[in-house]
Short mmCIF file of C-alpha atoms in Angstrom, two decimals:
data_model
loop_
_atom_site.label_atom_id
_atom_site.label_comp_id
_atom_site.label_asym_id
_atom_site.label_seq_id
_atom_site.Cartn_x
_atom_site.Cartn_y
_atom_site.Cartn_z
CA MET A 15 -39.48 -72.24 -48.74
CA GLN A 16 -41.48 -72.08 -51.71
CA GLN A 17 -44.13 -73.79 -50.34
CA ASP A 18 -44.47 -71.88 -47.14
CA GLN A 19 -44.57 -68.44 -49.43
CA LYS A 20 -47.13 -69.91 -51.46
CA LYS A 21 -49.04 -71.16 -48.04
CA ASP A 22 -48.94 -67.44 -46.99
CA ILE A 23 -50.27 -66.65 -50.34
CA ASN A 24 -53.18 -68.72 -50.32
CA THR A 25 -54.02 -67.96 -46.91
CA VAL A 26 -54.43 -64.31 -48.04
CA LEU A 27 -56.19 -64.98 -51.07
CA GLU A 28 -58.58 -67.27 -48.86
CA ALA A 29 -59.11 -64.56 -46.14
CA PHE A 30 -59.81 -61.82 -48.94
CA ASN A 31 -62.06 -64.15 -50.70
CA GLN A 32 -64.21 -64.18 -47.87
CA LEU A 33 -63.86 -60.51 -46.74
CA ALA A 34 -63.92 -58.95 -50.18
CA PRO A 35 -67.65 -58.42 -50.27
CA TYR A 36 -67.44 -56.76 -46.78
CA LEU A 37 -64.55 -54.83 -47.96
CA LYS A 38 -66.41 -53.32 -50.73
CA GLN A 39 -69.27 -51.83 -48.64
CA LEU A 40 -66.32 -49.86 -46.35
CA PHE A 41 -66.07 -47.87 -49.33
CA GLU A 42 -68.62 -44.95 -50.36
CA ASP A 43 -66.93 -44.75 -53.84
CA ASP A 44 -67.14 -47.73 -56.32
CA VAL A 45 -64.18 -49.44 -56.20
CA THR A 46 -62.21 -52.56 -57.67
CA LEU A 47 -60.08 -54.64 -55.33
CA SER A 48 -57.31 -56.90 -56.16
CA VAL A 49 -54.95 -59.08 -54.53
CA THR A 50 -51.39 -60.16 -56.09
CA ASP A 51 -48.36 -62.23 -55.66
CA LYS A 52 -45.00 -60.86 -56.45
CA ASP A 53 -45.84 -61.39 -60.42
CA LYS A 54 -49.55 -61.46 -60.88
CA TYR A 55 -52.85 -60.91 -60.04
CA LEU A 56 -54.30 -63.69 -58.09
CA LYS A 57 -57.71 -62.17 -57.74
CA ILE A 58 -59.56 -59.04 -59.05
CA LEU A 59 -63.05 -58.07 -57.79
CA HIS A 60 -64.32 -55.79 -60.24
CA SER A 61 -66.20 -52.49 -60.17
CA PRO A 62 -69.07 -51.73 -62.46
CA SER A 63 -67.99 -48.37 -62.94
CA ILE A 64 -64.33 -49.27 -63.84
CA LYS A 65 -63.95 -50.72 -67.15
CA VAL A 66 -60.57 -52.51 -66.67
CA SER A 67 -58.99 -55.43 -68.87
CA VAL A 68 -57.20 -57.07 -65.92
CA LYS A 69 -58.21 -60.38 -64.79
CA ASP A 70 -57.06 -63.26 -62.78
CA GLY A 71 -53.31 -64.26 -63.61
CA ASP A 72 -52.40 -61.74 -65.65
CA LYS A 73 -48.99 -60.58 -64.74
CA LEU A 74 -48.28 -57.43 -62.92
CA PRO A 75 -47.54 -54.11 -65.03
CA ALA A 76 -44.00 -52.35 -64.77
CA GLY A 77 -44.54 -49.42 -63.04
CA SER A 78 -47.89 -50.07 -61.61
CA ALA A 79 -48.77 -49.32 -58.14
CA SER A 80 -48.36 -52.96 -57.12
CA THR A 81 -45.12 -53.43 -58.73
CA GLN A 82 -43.76 -50.50 -56.84
CA ALA A 83 -45.31 -51.35 -53.70
CA ILE A 84 -43.66 -54.71 -53.97
CA VAL A 85 -40.12 -53.06 -54.77
CA GLN A 86 -40.10 -50.64 -52.07
CA GLY A 87 -41.86 -52.19 -49.35
CA LYS A 88 -44.53 -49.71 -48.58
CA THR A 89 -48.20 -48.33 -49.60
CA MET A 90 -48.11 -46.86 -53.04
CA SER A 91 -50.54 -44.40 -54.22
CA MET A 92 -50.68 -43.71 -58.06
CA VAL A 93 -53.00 -42.00 -60.31
CA ILE A 94 -53.81 -43.49 -63.78
CA ASP A 95 -54.82 -41.02 -66.78
CA LYS A 96 -57.78 -41.97 -68.58
CA GLU A 97 -56.06 -42.08 -71.86
CA ILE A 98 -54.45 -45.37 -70.16
CA VAL A 99 -57.71 -47.23 -69.17
CA GLY A 100 -60.27 -44.78 -70.11
CA ILE A 101 -61.03 -43.18 -66.98
CA ASP A 102 -58.88 -41.36 -64.59
CA LEU A 103 -58.13 -43.83 -61.33
CA ARG A 104 -56.46 -43.72 -58.32
CA SER A 105 -54.73 -46.78 -57.46
CA ILE A 106 -53.56 -47.67 -53.81
CA ASP A 107 -51.62 -50.87 -52.98
CA VAL A 108 -50.37 -52.00 -49.62
CA PRO A 109 -47.37 -54.53 -49.76
CA VAL A 110 -48.68 -58.17 -47.78
CA LYS A 111 -45.14 -59.59 -46.02
CA ASP A 112 -44.69 -62.64 -44.31
CA GLU A 113 -44.11 -63.50 -40.78
CA ILE A 114 -40.48 -62.56 -41.10
CA GLY A 115 -41.35 -59.37 -43.23
CA ASN A 116 -40.72 -60.34 -46.64
CA VAL A 117 -43.02 -58.94 -49.19
CA ILE A 118 -45.23 -61.83 -50.73
CA GLY A 119 -47.82 -59.79 -52.44
CA THR A 120 -50.21 -56.99 -52.38
CA ILE A 121 -54.00 -56.05 -51.41
CA GLY A 122 -54.94 -53.02 -53.51
CA ILE A 123 -57.50 -50.98 -54.72
CA ALA A 124 -58.59 -48.82 -57.92
CA LYS A 125 -61.31 -45.85 -57.43
CA ASN A 126 -62.79 -43.85 -59.91
CA LEU A 127 -61.73 -40.33 -59.60
CA ASN A 128 -64.86 -38.86 -61.60
CA ARG A 129 -66.32 -37.66 -58.88
CA GLN A 130 -63.27 -36.26 -57.50
CA ARG A 131 -62.53 -34.46 -60.73
CA GLU A 132 -66.09 -33.01 -60.82
CA VAL A 133 -65.76 -31.44 -57.29
CA TYR A 134 -61.91 -30.49 -58.25
CA ASN A 135 -63.67 -28.48 -61.42
CA LEU A 136 -66.54 -27.20 -59.54
CA ALA A 137 -64.35 -25.87 -56.59
CA ASN A 138 -61.66 -24.46 -59.12
CA SER A 139 -64.71 -22.72 -61.08
CA LEU A 140 -66.14 -21.31 -57.78
CA SER A 141 -62.84 -20.28 -56.79
CA ALA A 142 -62.25 -18.56 -59.90
CA SER A 143 -65.98 -16.62 -60.04
CA LEU A 144 -65.17 -15.40 -56.37
CA ARG A 145 -61.87 -14.14 -57.27
CA GLN A 146 -63.76 -11.95 -60.14
CA ILE A 147 -66.78 -11.23 -57.94
CA THR A 148 -63.98 -9.74 -55.31
CA ASP A 149 -62.08 -7.93 -58.57
CA GLY A 150 -65.30 -6.46 -59.47
CA ILE A 151 -66.41 -5.26 -55.71
CA SER A 152 -63.17 -3.73 -55.12
CA HIS A 153 -63.02 -1.83 -58.13
CA VAL A 154 -66.66 -0.80 -57.16
CA ALA A 155 -65.39 0.10 -53.58
CA ALA A 156 -62.56 2.03 -54.99
CA GLY A 157 -65.46 3.92 -56.71
CA VAL A 158 -67.78 4.34 -53.94
CA GLN A 159 -64.44 5.93 -52.28
CA ASP A 160 -63.92 8.26 -54.75
CA LEU A 161 -67.58 9.00 -54.72
CA VAL A 162 -67.32 9.73 -51.06
CA SER A 163 -64.40 12.01 -51.78
CA SER A 164 -65.78 14.00 -54.25
CA ASN A 165 -69.11 14.43 -52.04
CA LYS A 166 -66.94 15.49 -49.44
CA GLU A 167 -65.28 18.39 -51.57
CA LEU A 168 -68.43 19.43 -53.28
CA LEU A 169 -69.85 19.83 -49.66
CA GLN A 170 -66.88 21.98 -48.90
CA TYR A 171 -67.65 23.98 -52.09
CA THR A 172 -71.29 24.70 -51.10
CA ASP A 173 -70.20 25.65 -47.19
CA ASP A 174 -67.85 28.30 -49.24
CA ALA A 175 -70.46 29.70 -51.51
CA LYS A 176 -72.98 30.03 -48.52
CA ASN A 177 -70.32 31.67 -47.12
CA ASP A 178 -69.71 33.94 -49.62
CA THR A 179 -73.52 34.96 -49.99
CA LYS A 180 -73.55 35.72 -45.97
CA ASN A 181 -70.86 37.94 -46.98
CA THR A 182 -72.53 39.96 -49.56
CA ASP A 183 -75.05 41.10 -46.72
CA GLU A 184 -72.29 43.72 -45.68
CA VAL A 185 -71.88 45.13 -49.16
CA ILE A 186 -75.65 45.36 -49.69
CA THR A 187 -75.77 47.25 -46.44
CA PHE A 188 -72.96 49.27 -47.22
CA ILE A 189 -74.56 50.07 -50.78
CA LYS A 190 -78.05 50.64 -48.87
CA ASN A 191 -76.51 53.09 -46.87
CA VAL A 192 -74.90 54.90 -50.09
CA ALA A 193 -78.29 55.19 -51.45
CA GLY A 194 -79.76 56.53 -48.54
CA GLN A 195 -77.05 59.14 -48.42
CA THR A 196 -77.34 59.78 -52.10
CA ASN A 197 -80.97 60.24 -51.40
CA LEU A 198 -80.63 62.79 -48.62
CA LEU A 199 -78.29 64.82 -50.33
CA GLY A 200 -80.45 65.08 -53.53
CA LEU A 201 -83.34 66.10 -51.04
CA ASN A 202 -81.04 68.68 -49.49
CA ALA A 203 -79.77 69.86 -52.83
CA ALA A 204 -83.62 70.21 -54.17
CA ILE A 205 -84.36 72.19 -51.02
CA GLU A 206 -81.26 74.48 -51.48
CA ALA A 207 -82.54 74.92 -55.55
CA ALA A 208 -86.15 75.97 -54.10
CA ARG A 209 -84.33 78.61 -51.77
CA ALA A 210 -82.47 79.83 -54.87
CA GLY A 211 -85.37 80.23 -57.02
CA GLU A 212 -84.70 80.98 -60.73
CA LEU A 213 -81.02 81.03 -59.80
CA GLY A 214 -81.17 77.19 -58.93
CA ARG A 215 -83.11 75.84 -61.73
CA GLY A 216 -80.40 74.19 -63.21
CA PHE A 217 -79.52 72.68 -59.74
CA SER A 218 -82.87 71.46 -59.54
CA VAL A 219 -82.37 69.17 -62.27
CA VAL A 220 -79.26 67.73 -61.07
CA ALA A 221 -81.18 67.31 -57.47
CA GLU A 222 -83.81 65.52 -59.08
CA GLU A 223 -81.43 63.12 -60.97
CA ILE A 224 -79.22 62.36 -57.61
CA ARG A 225 -82.95 61.25 -56.45
CA LYS A 226 -83.88 59.25 -58.94
CA LEU A 227 -80.54 57.34 -59.23
CA SER A 228 -80.72 56.82 -55.07
CA SER A 229 -84.18 55.01 -55.69
CA SER A 230 -83.31 53.09 -58.75
CA SER A 231 -80.06 51.74 -56.36
CA ASN A 232 -82.39 50.98 -53.62
CA GLU A 233 -84.64 48.65 -56.46
CA SER A 234 -81.60 47.02 -57.59
CA ILE A 235 -80.19 46.58 -54.21
CA SER A 236 -83.75 44.79 -53.08
CA GLN A 237 -83.57 42.61 -56.48
CA ILE A 238 -80.02 41.60 -55.94
CA ASN A 239 -80.99 40.76 -52.22
CA ALA A 240 -83.79 38.59 -53.26
CA ILE A 241 -81.66 36.89 -55.80
CA LEU A 242 -78.86 36.11 -53.52
CA GLN A 243 -81.40 34.92 -50.71
CA ARG A 244 -82.32 32.64 -53.30
CA VAL A 245 -78.95 31.28 -54.07
CA GLN A 246 -78.28 31.19 -50.25
CA THR A 247 -81.43 28.84 -50.17
CA GLN A 248 -80.50 26.78 -52.92
CA VAL A 249 -76.81 26.35 -51.85
CA THR A 250 -78.51 25.14 -48.42
CA LEU A 251 -80.51 22.60 -49.95
CA ILE A 252 -77.73 21.26 -52.21
CA GLY A 253 -75.58 21.16 -49.42
CA GLN A 254 -78.27 19.33 -47.31
CA GLY A 255 -78.52 16.96 -50.20
CA ILE A 256 -75.05 16.40 -50.43
CA HIS A 257 -75.10 15.52 -46.74
CA LYS A 258 -77.75 12.89 -47.42
CA ALA A 259 -76.00 11.59 -50.28
CA ASN A 260 -72.99 11.09 -48.57
CA SER A 261 -74.39 9.43 -45.62
CA VAL A 262 -75.85 6.62 -48.11
CA VAL A 263 -72.80 6.54 -49.96
CA GLU A 264 -70.58 6.05 -47.01
CA GLU A 265 -73.26 3.48 -45.41
CA GLN A 266 -72.76 1.56 -48.83
CA ALA A 267 -69.05 1.78 -48.73
CA ALA A 268 -69.19 -0.12 -45.51
CA ALA A 269 -71.48 -2.58 -46.67
CA ILE A 270 -69.47 -3.33 -49.66
CA GLU A 271 -66.69 -3.66 -47.15
CA GLU A 272 -68.59 -6.42 -45.42
CA ILE A 273 -69.34 -8.09 -48.46
CA THR A 274 -65.93 -7.92 -49.55
CA ALA A 275 -64.67 -9.69 -46.21
CA SER A 276 -67.52 -12.34 -46.63
CA ILE A 277 -66.50 -13.09 -50.23
CA GLN A 278 -62.86 -13.30 -48.89
CA GLU A 279 -63.95 -15.96 -46.47
CA LEU A 280 -65.80 -17.73 -49.03
CA ASN A 281 -62.76 -17.63 -51.44
CA ALA A 282 -60.63 -19.07 -48.56
CA THR A 283 -62.81 -22.00 -48.13
CA ALA A 284 -63.08 -22.49 -52.08
CA ASN A 285 -59.40 -22.56 -51.84
CA ILE A 286 -59.25 -25.10 -49.12
CA LEU A 287 -62.09 -26.98 -51.03
CA GLU A 288 -59.90 -26.97 -54.35
CA ASN A 289 -57.03 -28.39 -52.63
CA MET A 290 -58.88 -30.98 -50.66
CA ALA A 291 -60.23 -32.37 -54.08
CA GLU A 292 -57.09 -32.31 -55.49
CA LYS A 293 -55.48 -34.61 -52.93
CA LEU A 294 -58.80 -36.83 -53.06
#
C-alpha cells in the first residue's frame, strides 16, 4: 500500500517537474510552485520576487495552506503576512488524491501580493478622494441652491419696488392737479385784489404767495418725478441683472448636478475596484 502511494506521489512529482516550467507561464504574476506529500515539501520552484527559506525536503508547517488542504481535503487559500516571510503572500494549495480518493499530497502556488496591495491602496485612496470631492461639490451645490433662492427673493423685491415707483405716478399726478388748482386760485385772487384796489392790497400779497407756492410745488414735482424715473430705470436694470445672474446660477446648478452624478458613478466604480483588489 505504501509502495503504491509512494509510486503515485512519484508519478505526480515527475509530472510536476515536467510541467512546472510551463505552469509558471500560465501566471501573469511571479509565483512559487510547490508539490508536497502529506508530511514535507517534495519540490519547490522558487520565484525571484518571493524570498522564502523553504526548500525541498522541509516538513510542512502546522497551519499552512498545504497542511489545511491535506486535513480538509479541499483547496485552501491563505494570506501570509509580511511579518512572517518579509512580504505579503497568498498561498493556494490543491489536494492531490489517489485513484480511490485518498489525499496523498498537494500542489500549490504562492504569489506576491505587493501589486494587489498597491492596486487596493490606490483604489482605496481614489475612493476616499472621490468621497471628499462629492462632499465638496454637494456643499457647493447647496450654496448654489441657496443663491438661486436668494436671487429669486431679490427679484421679487425689485418687482415690488418697480410697482411701487409706478404707483407714485398717481400721487404725482394728484399733486400736479393740486398745484394747478392752487395756481388758478392764486390767479383768481390776484384778479379780485386788483378789482378791490387799495382795499385789496393785502389780499394781493396773499395771492402772490399762493402763486409762488404753486410754482415751487411744480418745480418740486418735476424734480421728484425725475428722481423716481431714474430709480425706476435703475430698479429695472437691477432686475434684468438678477434675471441674468439667476439664469447663469441655474445653469451652474444643473452642471453641478451632472458632475455630482458622474462622480457618484466613479465612486461606485472605485468601490467595486477596491472590493476586487481586496479579493485578489
